[in-house]
Amino acid sequence: MTARRPMIAGNWKMYKTCAEAEETARGIVELLHGSEETDIMIAPPSTALVPVSRIIGDTPVDLGAQNLFWENQGAYTGEVSAPMLISAGCRYVIIGHSERRQYFGETDQDVNKKIRAAIAAGLVPVFCIGETESERDSEKTFSVLDKQLEKGLEGLSEEQFRPGLIAYEPVWAIGTGKTATPQQAQDVHAYIRTFLKKRFSPETAEATRILYGGSVKPANTAELMALADVDGALVGGASLKPEIFAEIIHYKR
Ligand code: PGA
């Protein structure tokens, strides 16, 4: 049996003004009752981090950012650093999301620098990996994931990495309504855990939470969460409405 605490995380992407984000956060907090066994995180756009952190305050909801830059400060117009995210109330930061890789040219090396910067500042990275549809079709899934994992975690010691999280997000399942089948998700999650075992140790592999992301919705959460190596969900579209996100949080009901 697994001792890993389940985690449901919401990635709001580039949605919501401050007022909208506050309203959504308030809605989620109101619907939390009975979710004590699950860790919950929401990642609003950076403008809404501070207002949302005031709303979630001492509730069980944690704050996450969607990105960061690896330097602590400097002449990097438009960027936000790990210490700044900490000062805004963040505990987590999503790193290497496929949209960042695809639209903003983020490389595995960039992802590695970001993970190191996050850890150095005391943030918990949610390290995203995943293959595209054509990579899956040409049976490159595992080699792609190997490369992302190897490069993303380069130079990190086991102590530094723990308690990091990994999110497996097949690119073809993000925002498409196509979810990985339970078999596909379990196969990849087990593969990632084996990778962690070899890269770090059996203990760290066992302790690391691996989230699934890609068209998670209330109707498929329980099935995904029942898989042996799926420890949580990173939810995009379905995290934008409190009632729907709360249904996912309460997937056991
Ligand atoms: P989705 O996005 O749930 O809208 O598919 C998931 C993600 O990008 O994290």
XYZ file of C-alpha atoms and ligand atoms in Angstrom:
262
model
C 0.000 0.000 0.000
C 1.147 3.432 -0.778
C 1.765 6.010 1.906
C 1.870 8.858 -0.549
C -0.665 11.585 0.105
C -2.859 12.279 -2.906
C -2.548 15.703 -4.433
C -4.978 17.609 -6.618
C -3.438 20.651 -8.259
C -5.084 23.286 -10.419
C -3.157 25.105 -13.131
C -5.158 28.162 -14.105
C -2.790 29.046 -16.955
C -3.398 32.543 -18.391
C -6.944 32.826 -17.109
C -8.509 35.144 -14.545
C -8.047 38.736 -13.512
C -7.315 39.378 -9.834
C -10.998 39.752 -9.018
C -11.918 36.572 -10.885
C -9.094 34.660 -9.244
C -10.183 35.813 -5.789
C -13.734 34.736 -6.470
C -12.619 31.312 -7.699
C -10.285 30.801 -4.730
C -13.097 31.761 -2.352
C -15.395 29.289 -4.083
C -12.862 26.470 -3.752
C -12.261 27.163 -0.058
C -16.024 27.031 0.584
C -16.281 23.612 -1.035
C -13.314 21.981 0.676
C -15.107 20.224 3.490
C -14.096 16.573 3.781
C -10.903 16.857 1.767
C -8.488 16.403 4.677
C -6.756 13.397 3.138
C -5.780 15.235 -0.008
C -3.217 17.969 -0.618
C -4.629 20.766 -2.725
C -2.741 23.363 -4.714
C -3.859 26.108 -7.022
C -1.582 27.969 -9.416
C -3.124 31.266 -10.531
C -1.390 33.652 -12.950
C 1.386 35.612 -11.224
C -0.641 38.826 -10.910
C -3.161 36.967 -8.749
C -0.714 35.142 -6.463
C -0.804 37.691 -3.662
C -4.574 38.269 -3.615
C -5.222 34.518 -3.797
C -2.699 33.829 -1.022
C -4.681 36.172 1.238
C -7.841 34.218 0.561
C -6.450 30.738 1.017
C -4.485 31.889 4.102
C -4.575 29.124 6.703
C -6.871 26.824 4.732
C -5.489 23.501 3.437
C -5.118 25.002 -0.047
C -1.520 25.707 -1.030
C -0.331 28.247 -3.528
C 1.722 27.437 -6.594
C 3.243 29.512 -9.372
C 3.249 28.459 -13.010
C 6.823 29.407 -13.820
C 9.899 31.213 -12.515
C 13.270 32.483 -13.679
C 16.419 30.927 -12.262
C 18.253 34.075 -11.162
C 17.228 35.553 -7.820
C 17.203 39.129 -9.105
C 18.683 41.269 -11.824
C 18.039 43.015 -15.112
C 15.666 40.392 -16.544
C 12.674 42.398 -17.644
C 9.430 40.535 -17.270
C 10.736 37.677 -15.158
C 9.879 36.593 -11.615
C 12.291 34.790 -9.284
C 11.948 32.036 -6.720
C 12.437 34.347 -3.684
C 9.741 36.626 -5.138
C 7.355 33.688 -5.406
C 8.106 32.722 -1.806
C 7.385 36.298 -0.746
C 4.045 36.090 -2.582
C 3.091 33.038 -0.497
C 3.966 30.219 -2.890
C 4.954 26.793 -1.720
C 5.027 25.096 -5.126
C 6.074 26.042 -8.633
C 5.162 24.272 -11.862
C 8.263 23.903 -14.036
C 8.658 22.737 -17.612
C 4.994 22.675 -18.553
C 4.673 21.640 -22.194
C 3.132 25.016 -23.056
C 6.303 26.706 -21.792
C 8.439 24.293 -23.785
C 6.278 24.661 -26.898
C 5.462 28.390 -26.995
C 8.353 29.909 -25.044
C 11.193 27.708 -26.221
C 12.018 26.292 -22.806
C 14.709 23.644 -23.100
C 15.571 20.784 -20.782
C 18.576 22.840 -19.648
C 16.315 25.780 -18.761
C 14.028 23.425 -16.885
C 17.014 22.086 -14.945
C 18.130 25.591 -13.947
C 14.597 26.441 -12.863
C 14.258 23.292 -10.775
C 17.570 24.032 -9.054
C 16.590 27.642 -8.382
C 13.229 26.589 -6.979
C 14.791 24.048 -4.638
C 17.536 26.442 -3.535
C 14.872 28.954 -2.505
C 12.733 26.378 -0.706
C 9.975 25.962 -3.283
C 8.695 22.520 -4.195
C 9.001 22.007 -7.948
C 6.257 20.274 -9.893
C 8.405 19.041 -12.756
C 6.350 18.428 -15.908
C 7.294 15.943 -18.576
C 5.406 14.351 -21.438
C 5.560 13.186 -25.020
C 3.801 14.614 -28.057
C 1.358 12.609 -30.138
C 3.875 11.976 -32.917
C 6.485 10.864 -30.384
C 3.991 8.388 -28.944
C 2.962 7.192 -32.393
C 6.573 6.547 -33.302
C 7.122 4.672 -30.026
C 9.491 7.246 -28.627
C 7.532 7.902 -25.426
C 9.997 6.334 -23.041
C 13.112 7.713 -24.712
C 11.594 11.219 -24.666
C 10.715 10.900 -20.992
C 14.182 9.542 -20.198
C 15.809 12.567 -21.770
C 13.475 15.031 -20.054
C 14.031 13.350 -16.689
C 17.782 12.980 -17.062
C 18.370 16.559 -18.170
C 15.780 18.098 -15.899
C 17.267 16.431 -12.824
C 20.913 16.799 -13.844
C 23.249 17.538 -10.959
C 20.565 17.188 -8.311
C 21.250 15.074 -5.268
C 18.587 12.900 -3.739
C 18.304 15.236 -0.744
C 17.862 18.235 -3.001
C 15.192 16.565 -5.117
C 13.002 15.319 -2.266
C 10.134 16.207 -1.834
C 9.845 17.220 -5.483
C 6.857 16.223 -7.557
C 6.711 14.992 -11.107
C 3.746 15.586 -13.384
C 3.310 13.300 -16.351
C 1.364 15.261 -18.916
C 1.110 13.677 -22.347
C 1.054 16.698 -24.649
C -1.660 15.116 -26.805
C -3.972 14.951 -23.783
C -3.642 18.581 -22.673
C -6.732 20.637 -23.380
C -7.862 18.140 -25.993
C -10.445 16.154 -24.063
C -8.364 13.041 -24.832
C -7.207 11.453 -21.589
C -4.554 8.764 -21.405
C -6.168 5.392 -20.803
C -5.607 3.986 -17.316
C -3.174 1.494 -18.829
C -1.198 4.195 -20.628
C -1.044 6.365 -17.503
C -0.055 3.497 -15.213
C 2.622 2.245 -17.612
C 4.284 5.645 -17.793
C 3.961 6.395 -14.087
C 5.528 3.041 -13.226
C 8.286 3.794 -15.718
C 8.968 7.160 -14.083
C 9.098 5.537 -10.659
C 11.611 2.983 -11.915
C 13.665 5.827 -13.348
C 13.668 7.558 -9.944
C 14.673 4.323 -8.276
C 17.721 4.034 -10.511
C 18.550 7.743 -10.467
C 18.089 8.211 -6.714
C 17.019 5.260 -4.553
C 14.050 2.947 -3.939
C 13.055 5.128 -0.964
C 12.951 8.333 -2.964
C 11.131 6.588 -5.811
C 8.520 5.341 -3.343
C 8.152 8.723 -1.662
C 7.872 10.838 -4.816
C 4.405 11.816 -5.881
C 3.762 11.505 -9.594
C 0.761 13.471 -10.837
C -1.114 12.822 -14.047
C -2.237 15.768 -16.174
C -4.181 16.029 -19.408
C -7.938 16.449 -19.633
C -8.563 15.384 -16.040
C -12.228 15.945 -15.178
C -14.647 14.780 -12.497
C -15.708 11.794 -14.605
C -12.208 10.303 -14.961
C -10.465 11.308 -11.718
C -11.387 8.314 -9.563
C -10.293 5.873 -12.231
C -6.925 7.599 -12.662
C -6.368 8.036 -8.931
C -7.018 4.325 -8.371
C -3.900 3.429 -10.365
C -1.000 2.190 -8.263
C 1.492 4.808 -9.420
C -0.803 7.795 -9.945
C -0.621 9.969 -6.838
C -2.471 13.014 -7.977
C -3.725 15.158 -10.797
C -2.594 18.376 -12.401
C -5.793 19.875 -13.710
C -6.051 22.667 -16.268
C -9.440 23.532 -17.734
C -11.443 21.703 -15.080
C -9.757 23.681 -12.281
C -11.186 27.014 -13.399
C -14.654 26.526 -11.913
C -14.844 25.894 -8.152
C -17.736 23.391 -8.366
C -15.966 21.289 -10.979
C -12.568 21.469 -9.264
C -14.234 20.546 -5.966
C -15.754 17.461 -7.593
C -12.240 16.429 -8.586
C -10.919 17.133 -5.073
C -13.705 14.924 -3.706
C -13.076 12.133 -6.213
C -13.400 9.503 -3.471
C -17.044 10.311 -2.769
P -6.038 20.300 -19.125
O -4.574 20.873 -18.835
O -6.528 19.691 -17.850
O -6.847 21.494 -19.545
O -5.895 19.279 -20.214
C -3.682 20.200 -18.013
C -2.402 20.971 -17.875
O -1.967 21.588 -18.849
O -1.789 21.012 -16.781
